[in-house]
Each structure stands twice: as C-alpha cells, then as structure tokens.
C-alpha cells in the first residue's frame, strides 16, 4: 500500500484474467501494515500463458503479469526408414513441444515382437527431441508394426512396414546326373512367397 492500512484494516479486491489461475477474492491487510500476501494457484496447462493479477482498493489499482510455463508436451514420433526387412534398423525420433524443464522419461513400445525397441528414452533438461533405434530380427511374415511413445496421458505413434526378403532357399534338379545329350528338370524354392508381380530370378551355370 501507499501508506499503512487504516483502523479496521484495508480490504483489497483481487482478480485475474486467466481461468487457469485461482486467487482469493479479497485480501485484508491489518491496520498499521502496508503490505500483505496471497497465493495464486495455477492449474494444469498444455501451453505457456500469461495471467494478469490485479489488486484494487480505494480507487487505486495495481497489476502484475504472471508467466505460466507449461510442462513439455509429447508432440510426435517419426521413424526413418519406414520400411524394414530382416536384421535392419530404423532411427526413431521423439519430439516435445518445447525444451524439457527437467528430465523427462518417455515410454516406448512396439506392437509386435518382430520389432525391438527400448522400453523408454530419457530427455535431459533443455532437450526437445531424442532418438532411439528400432531393430528387426528375421522377418518371416510381412506386417505393419506400430511404435508408440507415451508421456503421462499423451501418446504418439509411428508406423513401420516390415517386409519379408525373398531369396532362393534351395535349387534341385532331377535327375541329378544327365547322360548327354539330355536334360534335367530343376526346381528353385524361395524363402518366402513371391511378392505381387512375381519374383524374377537370374539363372546361370558354370559349364
């Protein structure tokens, strides 16, 4: 106050312009004192904001702009390449809305055992993104995998297509011995069914 509160105290009216901030309706400063204190309580917020706190008394008004800082939000996850065969890896990036104020642990998951990811990834204070590897073993069945990042109630996901690498797995001929001139019927087996459009194998011999 500009002077000590009068006899009976000074009953100030408090207000603010942000619904995410709660202040008491009034503040009574005891007689003879020139200042008092109150608590401004901030609810959960998803983005940085400003609240203007005001105190009025006897036609006088004073205001203060209170900055509200939101925790970093999980905004995305991406993986490149987005298509993997057997024994391959993709680099996945987790992104936050802003630099973390303090260390943040983001949980990571995969919807298939064919794609291995870490259980979580830590972002230190000041970081807004981090990377990890998603790796495959032997892919026997083509499928779509989903990599999920979770931070509290927030969740983001990225899709990775897992493909089967088709290769010759065996070659046999019957009869195994040919009396010239003559021929043999040969069969090539593939490691997986041929893809759409077929599999065009290159044949050769050393004689």
PDB file of C-alpha atoms in Angstrom:
ATOM      1  CA  UNK A   1       0.000   0.000   0.000  1.00  0.00           C
ATOM      2  CA  UNK A   2       0.996   3.647  -0.391  1.00  0.00           C
ATOM      3  CA  UNK A   3       0.575   4.051   3.375  1.00  0.00           C
ATOM      4  CA  UNK A   4      -0.182   1.856   6.405  1.00  0.00           C
ATOM      5  CA  UNK A   5      -3.709   0.402   6.438  1.00  0.00           C
ATOM      6  CA  UNK A   6      -6.204   2.411   8.449  1.00  0.00           C
ATOM      7  CA  UNK A   7      -8.031   1.314  11.580  1.00  0.00           C
ATOM      8  CA  UNK A   8     -10.048  -1.798  10.732  1.00  0.00           C
ATOM      9  CA  UNK A   9      -7.608  -2.794   8.005  1.00  0.00           C
ATOM     10  CA  UNK A  10      -7.662  -2.430   4.224  1.00  0.00           C
ATOM     11  CA  UNK A  11      -9.869  -4.868   2.292  1.00  0.00           C
ATOM     12  CA  UNK A  12      -8.405  -5.187  -1.203  1.00  0.00           C
ATOM     13  CA  UNK A  13     -10.284  -6.745  -4.148  1.00  0.00           C
ATOM     14  CA  UNK A  14      -8.225  -9.295  -6.073  1.00  0.00           C
ATOM     15  CA  UNK A  15      -8.819 -10.573  -9.611  1.00  0.00           C
ATOM     16  CA  UNK A  16      -7.067 -12.164 -12.571  1.00  0.00           C
ATOM     17  CA  UNK A  17      -7.862 -12.619 -16.284  1.00  0.00           C
ATOM     18  CA  UNK A  18      -6.912 -16.280 -16.686  1.00  0.00           C
ATOM     19  CA  UNK A  19      -9.320 -19.100 -15.801  1.00  0.00           C
ATOM     20  CA  UNK A  20      -6.362 -21.425 -15.115  1.00  0.00           C
ATOM     21  CA  UNK A  21      -5.276 -19.252 -12.195  1.00  0.00           C
ATOM     22  CA  UNK A  22      -7.139 -19.032  -8.910  1.00  0.00           C
ATOM     23  CA  UNK A  23      -6.710 -16.152  -6.449  1.00  0.00           C
ATOM     24  CA  UNK A  24      -8.775 -15.253  -3.385  1.00  0.00           C
ATOM     25  CA  UNK A  25     -11.495 -12.671  -3.955  1.00  0.00           C
ATOM     26  CA  UNK A  26     -10.146 -10.394  -1.222  1.00  0.00           C
ATOM     27  CA  UNK A  27      -7.042  -9.642   0.794  1.00  0.00           C
ATOM     28  CA  UNK A  28      -7.296  -7.900   4.151  1.00  0.00           C
ATOM     29  CA  UNK A  29      -4.186  -6.016   5.248  1.00  0.00           C
ATOM     30  CA  UNK A  30      -4.282  -5.410   9.018  1.00  0.00           C
ATOM     31  CA  UNK A  31      -4.329  -1.869  10.392  1.00  0.00           C
ATOM     32  CA  UNK A  32      -0.912  -0.313  10.571  1.00  0.00           C
ATOM     33  CA  UNK A  33       0.632  -2.620   7.983  1.00  0.00           C
ATOM     34  CA  UNK A  34       1.456  -1.601   4.433  1.00  0.00           C
ATOM     35  CA  UNK A  35       1.646  -4.995   2.688  1.00  0.00           C
ATOM     36  CA  UNK A  36       0.052  -8.418   2.652  1.00  0.00           C
ATOM     37  CA  UNK A  37       0.396 -11.654   0.698  1.00  0.00           C
ATOM     38  CA  UNK A  38      -1.823 -14.185  -1.030  1.00  0.00           C
ATOM     39  CA  UNK A  39      -1.359 -17.345  -3.092  1.00  0.00           C
ATOM     40  CA  UNK A  40      -2.071 -17.632  -6.821  1.00  0.00           C
ATOM     41  CA  UNK A  41      -2.714 -21.267  -7.728  1.00  0.00           C
ATOM     42  CA  UNK A  42      -2.115 -22.462 -11.291  1.00  0.00           C
ATOM     43  CA  UNK A  43      -3.993 -25.452 -12.715  1.00  0.00           C
ATOM     44  CA  UNK A  44      -2.589 -27.882 -15.296  1.00  0.00           C
ATOM     45  CA  UNK A  45      -1.939 -26.192 -18.627  1.00  0.00           C
ATOM     46  CA  UNK A  46      -0.800 -27.508 -22.022  1.00  0.00           C
ATOM     47  CA  UNK A  47       0.747 -24.299 -23.355  1.00  0.00           C
ATOM     48  CA  UNK A  48       2.651 -21.303 -21.995  1.00  0.00           C
ATOM     49  CA  UNK A  49       0.336 -18.490 -20.910  1.00  0.00           C
ATOM     50  CA  UNK A  50       0.216 -15.191 -19.027  1.00  0.00           C
ATOM     51  CA  UNK A  51      -2.153 -14.186 -16.240  1.00  0.00           C
ATOM     52  CA  UNK A  52      -2.683 -10.592 -15.154  1.00  0.00           C
ATOM     53  CA  UNK A  53      -3.245 -10.398 -11.398  1.00  0.00           C
ATOM     54  CA  UNK A  54      -4.866  -7.218 -10.077  1.00  0.00           C
ATOM     55  CA  UNK A  55      -5.442  -5.691  -6.649  1.00  0.00           C
ATOM     56  CA  UNK A  56      -7.714  -2.695  -6.177  1.00  0.00           C
ATOM     57  CA  UNK A  57      -8.523  -0.520  -3.166  1.00  0.00           C
ATOM     58  CA  UNK A  58      -9.901   2.970  -2.679  1.00  0.00           C
ATOM     59  CA  UNK A  59      -9.938   3.631  -6.407  1.00  0.00           C
ATOM     60  CA  UNK A  60      -6.315   2.556  -6.826  1.00  0.00           C
ATOM     61  CA  UNK A  61      -5.311  -0.409  -8.989  1.00  0.00           C
ATOM     62  CA  UNK A  62      -2.053  -2.330  -9.317  1.00  0.00           C
ATOM     63  CA  UNK A  63      -1.395  -5.274 -11.649  1.00  0.00           C
ATOM     64  CA  UNK A  64       1.259  -7.921 -12.203  1.00  0.00           C
ATOM     65  CA  UNK A  65       1.742 -10.203 -15.207  1.00  0.00           C
ATOM     66  CA  UNK A  66       2.396 -13.748 -14.010  1.00  0.00           C
ATOM     67  CA  UNK A  67       4.062 -16.042 -16.569  1.00  0.00           C
ATOM     68  CA  UNK A  68       2.715 -19.593 -16.643  1.00  0.00           C
ATOM     69  CA  UNK A  69       5.061 -22.220 -18.045  1.00  0.00           C
ATOM     70  CA  UNK A  70       3.528 -25.484 -19.237  1.00  0.00           C
ATOM     71  CA  UNK A  71       5.387 -28.793 -18.990  1.00  0.00           C
ATOM     72  CA  UNK A  72       6.744 -30.057 -22.309  1.00  0.00           C
ATOM     73  CA  UNK A  73       4.090 -31.917 -24.306  1.00  0.00           C
ATOM     74  CA  UNK A  74       4.707 -35.016 -26.434  1.00  0.00           C
ATOM     75  CA  UNK A  75       4.013 -33.816 -29.972  1.00  0.00           C
ATOM     76  CA  UNK A  76       5.285 -36.583 -32.231  1.00  0.00           C
ATOM     77  CA  UNK A  77       7.356 -39.616 -33.104  1.00  0.00           C
ATOM     78  CA  UNK A  78       8.783 -40.469 -36.507  1.00  0.00           C
ATOM     79  CA  UNK A  79      10.915 -43.335 -37.815  1.00  0.00           C
ATOM     80  CA  UNK A  80      13.169 -43.470 -40.867  1.00  0.00           C
ATOM     81  CA  UNK A  81      13.318 -45.560 -42.884  1.00  0.00           C
ATOM     82  CA  UNK A  82       9.666 -46.522 -42.517  1.00  0.00           C
ATOM     83  CA  UNK A  83      10.168 -49.895 -44.241  1.00  0.00           C
ATOM     84  CA  UNK A  84      12.431 -52.607 -42.840  1.00  0.00           C
ATOM     85  CA  UNK A  85      13.439 -56.094 -43.862  1.00  0.00           C
ATOM     86  CA  UNK A  86      15.152 -58.706 -41.734  1.00  0.00           C
ATOM     87  CA  UNK A  87      18.066 -57.717 -39.494  1.00  0.00           C
ATOM     88  CA  UNK A  88      17.675 -53.998 -40.158  1.00  0.00           C
ATOM     89  CA  UNK A  89      17.127 -50.874 -38.087  1.00  0.00           C
ATOM     90  CA  UNK A  90      15.239 -47.594 -38.234  1.00  0.00           C
ATOM     91  CA  UNK A  91      16.099 -44.388 -36.375  1.00  0.00           C
ATOM     92  CA  UNK A  92      13.090 -43.063 -34.473  1.00  0.00           C
ATOM     93  CA  UNK A  93      12.837 -39.509 -33.125  1.00  0.00           C
ATOM     94  CA  UNK A  94      10.627 -38.430 -30.224  1.00  0.00           C
ATOM     95  CA  UNK A  95       9.687 -34.737 -30.243  1.00  0.00           C
ATOM     96  CA  UNK A  96       8.435 -32.472 -27.453  1.00  0.00           C
ATOM     97  CA  UNK A  97       6.574 -29.171 -27.833  1.00  0.00           C
ATOM     98  CA  UNK A  98       9.441 -27.329 -26.134  1.00  0.00           C
ATOM     99  CA  UNK A  99      12.674 -27.974 -24.308  1.00  0.00           C
ATOM    100  CA  UNK A 100      12.133 -30.035 -21.173  1.00  0.00           C
ATOM    101  CA  UNK A 101      12.334 -28.009 -17.963  1.00  0.00           C
ATOM    102  CA  UNK A 102      13.625 -31.063 -16.117  1.00  0.00           C
ATOM    103  CA  UNK A 103      14.493 -34.630 -17.119  1.00  0.00           C
ATOM    104  CA  UNK A 104      11.627 -36.416 -18.886  1.00  0.00           C
ATOM    105  CA  UNK A 105      11.206 -40.170 -19.405  1.00  0.00           C
ATOM    106  CA  UNK A 106       9.158 -41.170 -22.450  1.00  0.00           C
ATOM    107  CA  UNK A 107       7.953 -44.788 -22.527  1.00  0.00           C
ATOM    108  CA  UNK A 108       8.444 -46.623 -25.823  1.00  0.00           C
ATOM    109  CA  UNK A 109       6.570 -49.698 -27.045  1.00  0.00           C
ATOM    110  CA  UNK A 110       6.133 -51.905 -30.099  1.00  0.00           C
ATOM    111  CA  UNK A 111       3.022 -53.883 -31.029  1.00  0.00           C
ATOM    112  CA  UNK A 112       4.998 -56.829 -32.395  1.00  0.00           C
ATOM    113  CA  UNK A 113       7.884 -58.956 -31.148  1.00  0.00           C
ATOM    114  CA  UNK A 114       9.355 -58.727 -34.658  1.00  0.00           C
ATOM    115  CA  UNK A 115      10.390 -55.124 -33.966  1.00  0.00           C
ATOM    116  CA  UNK A 116      12.514 -54.436 -30.910  1.00  0.00           C
ATOM    117  CA  UNK A 117      12.562 -51.007 -29.232  1.00  0.00           C
ATOM    118  CA  UNK A 118      13.877 -49.774 -25.867  1.00  0.00           C
ATOM    119  CA  UNK A 119      11.366 -49.597 -23.012  1.00  0.00           C
ATOM    120  CA  UNK A 120      11.929 -45.870 -22.653  1.00  0.00           C
ATOM    121  CA  UNK A 121      14.088 -42.907 -23.593  1.00  0.00           C
ATOM    122  CA  UNK A 122      15.216 -40.021 -21.383  1.00  0.00           C
ATOM    123  CA  UNK A 123      15.359 -36.388 -22.415  1.00  0.00           C
ATOM    124  CA  UNK A 124      17.529 -34.191 -20.236  1.00  0.00           C
ATOM    125  CA  UNK A 125      16.573 -30.677 -19.219  1.00  0.00           C
ATOM    126  CA  UNK A 126      16.958 -28.420 -22.236  1.00  0.00           C
ATOM    127  CA  UNK A 127      16.275 -31.182 -24.790  1.00  0.00           C
ATOM    128  CA  UNK A 128      13.217 -31.119 -27.050  1.00  0.00           C
ATOM    129  CA  UNK A 129      13.939 -34.328 -29.011  1.00  0.00           C
ATOM    130  CA  UNK A 130      15.787 -37.619 -28.723  1.00  0.00           C
ATOM    131  CA  UNK A 131      16.420 -40.631 -30.943  1.00  0.00           C
ATOM    132  CA  UNK A 132      16.477 -44.389 -30.488  1.00  0.00           C
ATOM    133  CA  UNK A 133      16.802 -47.454 -32.737  1.00  0.00           C
ATOM    134  CA  UNK A 134      14.009 -49.859 -33.704  1.00  0.00           C
ATOM    135  CA  UNK A 135      15.512 -53.133 -34.925  1.00  0.00           C
ATOM    136  CA  UNK A 136      14.288 -56.289 -36.600  1.00  0.00           C
ATOM    137  CA  UNK A 137      15.404 -59.892 -36.412  1.00  0.00           C
ATOM    138  CA  UNK A 138      14.313 -62.373 -39.035  1.00  0.00           C
ATOM    139  CA  UNK A 139      11.014 -61.315 -40.612  1.00  0.00           C
ATOM    140  CA  UNK A 140       9.043 -64.390 -41.670  1.00  0.00           C
ATOM    141  CA  UNK A 141       5.710 -62.663 -42.243  1.00  0.00           C
ATOM    142  CA  UNK A 142       5.132 -59.262 -43.801  1.00  0.00           C
ATOM    143  CA  UNK A 143       3.306 -56.981 -41.351  1.00  0.00           C
ATOM    144  CA  UNK A 144       2.778 -53.414 -40.215  1.00  0.00           C
ATOM    145  CA  UNK A 145       4.382 -52.503 -36.912  1.00  0.00           C
ATOM    146  CA  UNK A 146       3.474 -49.581 -34.681  1.00  0.00           C
ATOM    147  CA  UNK A 147       5.998 -47.830 -32.433  1.00  0.00           C
ATOM    148  CA  UNK A 148       4.331 -45.929 -29.591  1.00  0.00           C
ATOM    149  CA  UNK A 149       5.701 -43.156 -27.381  1.00  0.00           C
ATOM    150  CA  UNK A 150       3.884 -42.327 -24.139  1.00  0.00           C
ATOM    151  CA  UNK A 151       4.346 -39.384 -21.760  1.00  0.00           C
ATOM    152  CA  UNK A 152       1.760 -39.345 -18.998  1.00  0.00           C
ATOM    153  CA  UNK A 153      -1.623 -39.370 -20.735  1.00  0.00           C
ATOM    154  CA  UNK A 154      -0.131 -38.237 -24.050  1.00  0.00           C
ATOM    155  CA  UNK A 155       0.592 -40.779 -26.765  1.00  0.00           C
ATOM    156  CA  UNK A 156       2.033 -40.634 -30.278  1.00  0.00           C
ATOM    157  CA  UNK A 157       2.778 -43.442 -32.723  1.00  0.00           C
ATOM    158  CA  UNK A 158       4.665 -44.143 -35.945  1.00  0.00           C
ATOM    159  CA  UNK A 159       4.159 -46.967 -38.442  1.00  0.00           C
ATOM    160  CA  UNK A 160       6.937 -49.171 -39.795  1.00  0.00           C
ATOM    161  CA  UNK A 161       6.284 -51.678 -42.582  1.00  0.00           C
ATOM    162  CA  UNK A 162       8.078 -54.972 -42.049  1.00  0.00           C
ATOM    163  CA  UNK A 163       8.775 -56.820 -45.286  1.00  0.00           C
ATOM    164  CA  UNK A 164       9.977 -60.315 -45.999  1.00  0.00           C
ATOM    165  CA  UNK A 165      13.164 -60.549 -48.056  1.00  0.00           C
ATOM    166  CA  UNK A 166      12.546 -63.142 -50.751  1.00  0.00           C
ATOM    167  CA  UNK A 167      15.655 -65.110 -51.669  1.00  0.00           C
ATOM    168  CA  UNK A 168      16.351 -68.531 -53.223  1.00  0.00           C
ATOM    169  CA  UNK A 169      16.443 -71.085 -50.427  1.00  0.00           C
ATOM    170  CA  UNK A 170      17.198 -74.193 -52.462  1.00  0.00           C
ATOM    171  CA  UNK A 171      17.850 -75.467 -56.009  1.00  0.00           C
ATOM    172  CA  UNK A 172      17.487 -79.099 -57.007  1.00  0.00           C
ATOM    173  CA  UNK A 173      17.470 -80.953 -60.323  1.00  0.00           C
ATOM    174  CA  UNK A 174      16.122 -84.355 -61.316  1.00  0.00           C
ATOM    175  CA  UNK A 175      17.761 -86.433 -62.442  1.00  0.00           C
ATOM    176  CA  UNK A 176      20.919 -85.340 -60.717  1.00  0.00           C
ATOM    177  CA  UNK A 177      23.017 -86.939 -63.431  1.00  0.00           C
ATOM    178  CA  UNK A 178      22.278 -86.323 -67.114  1.00  0.00           C
ATOM    179  CA  UNK A 179      23.559 -88.559 -69.900  1.00  0.00           C
ATOM    180  CA  UNK A 180      24.336 -86.233 -72.808  1.00  0.00           C
ATOM    181  CA  UNK A 181      22.567 -85.199 -74.787  1.00  0.00           C
ATOM    182  CA  UNK A 182      19.684 -84.825 -72.329  1.00  0.00           C
ATOM    183  CA  UNK A 183      18.005 -82.547 -69.784  1.00  0.00           C
ATOM    184  CA  UNK A 184      17.053 -82.258 -66.151  1.00  0.00           C
ATOM    185  CA  UNK A 185      14.030 -80.616 -64.559  1.00  0.00           C
ATOM    186  CA  UNK A 186      15.193 -78.116 -61.925  1.00  0.00           C
ATOM    187  CA  UNK A 187      13.202 -76.504 -59.108  1.00  0.00           C
ATOM    188  CA  UNK A 188      14.047 -73.330 -57.216  1.00  0.00           C
ATOM    189  CA  UNK A 189      12.442 -72.782 -53.812  1.00  0.00           C
ATOM    190  CA  UNK A 190      12.086 -69.310 -52.287  1.00  0.00           C
ATOM    191  CA  UNK A 191      12.491 -68.290 -48.676  1.00  0.00           C
ATOM    192  CA  UNK A 192       9.008 -66.722 -48.787  1.00  0.00           C
ATOM    193  CA  UNK A 193       6.123 -66.413 -51.258  1.00  0.00           C
ATOM    194  CA  UNK A 194       6.910 -64.284 -54.296  1.00  0.00           C
ATOM    195  CA  UNK A 195       5.628 -60.706 -53.968  1.00  0.00           C
ATOM    196  CA  UNK A 196       2.993 -59.093 -56.141  1.00  0.00           C
ATOM    197  CA  UNK A 197       4.296 -59.063 -59.705  1.00  0.00           C
ATOM    198  CA  UNK A 198       6.305 -62.232 -59.132  1.00  0.00           C
ATOM    199  CA  UNK A 199       9.971 -62.905 -58.465  1.00  0.00           C
ATOM    200  CA  UNK A 200      12.333 -62.676 -61.458  1.00  0.00           C
ATOM    201  CA  UNK A 201      15.290 -64.936 -60.705  1.00  0.00           C
ATOM    202  CA  UNK A 202      18.562 -64.805 -62.633  1.00  0.00           C
ATOM    203  CA  UNK A 203      19.819 -68.255 -63.646  1.00  0.00           C
ATOM    204  CA  UNK A 204      23.387 -69.210 -64.536  1.00  0.00           C
ATOM    205  CA  UNK A 205      25.716 -72.210 -64.765  1.00  0.00           C
ATOM    206  CA  UNK A 206      29.456 -72.712 -64.917  1.00  0.00           C
ATOM    207  CA  UNK A 207      29.614 -75.097 -67.908  1.00  0.00           C
TER     208      UNK A 207
END
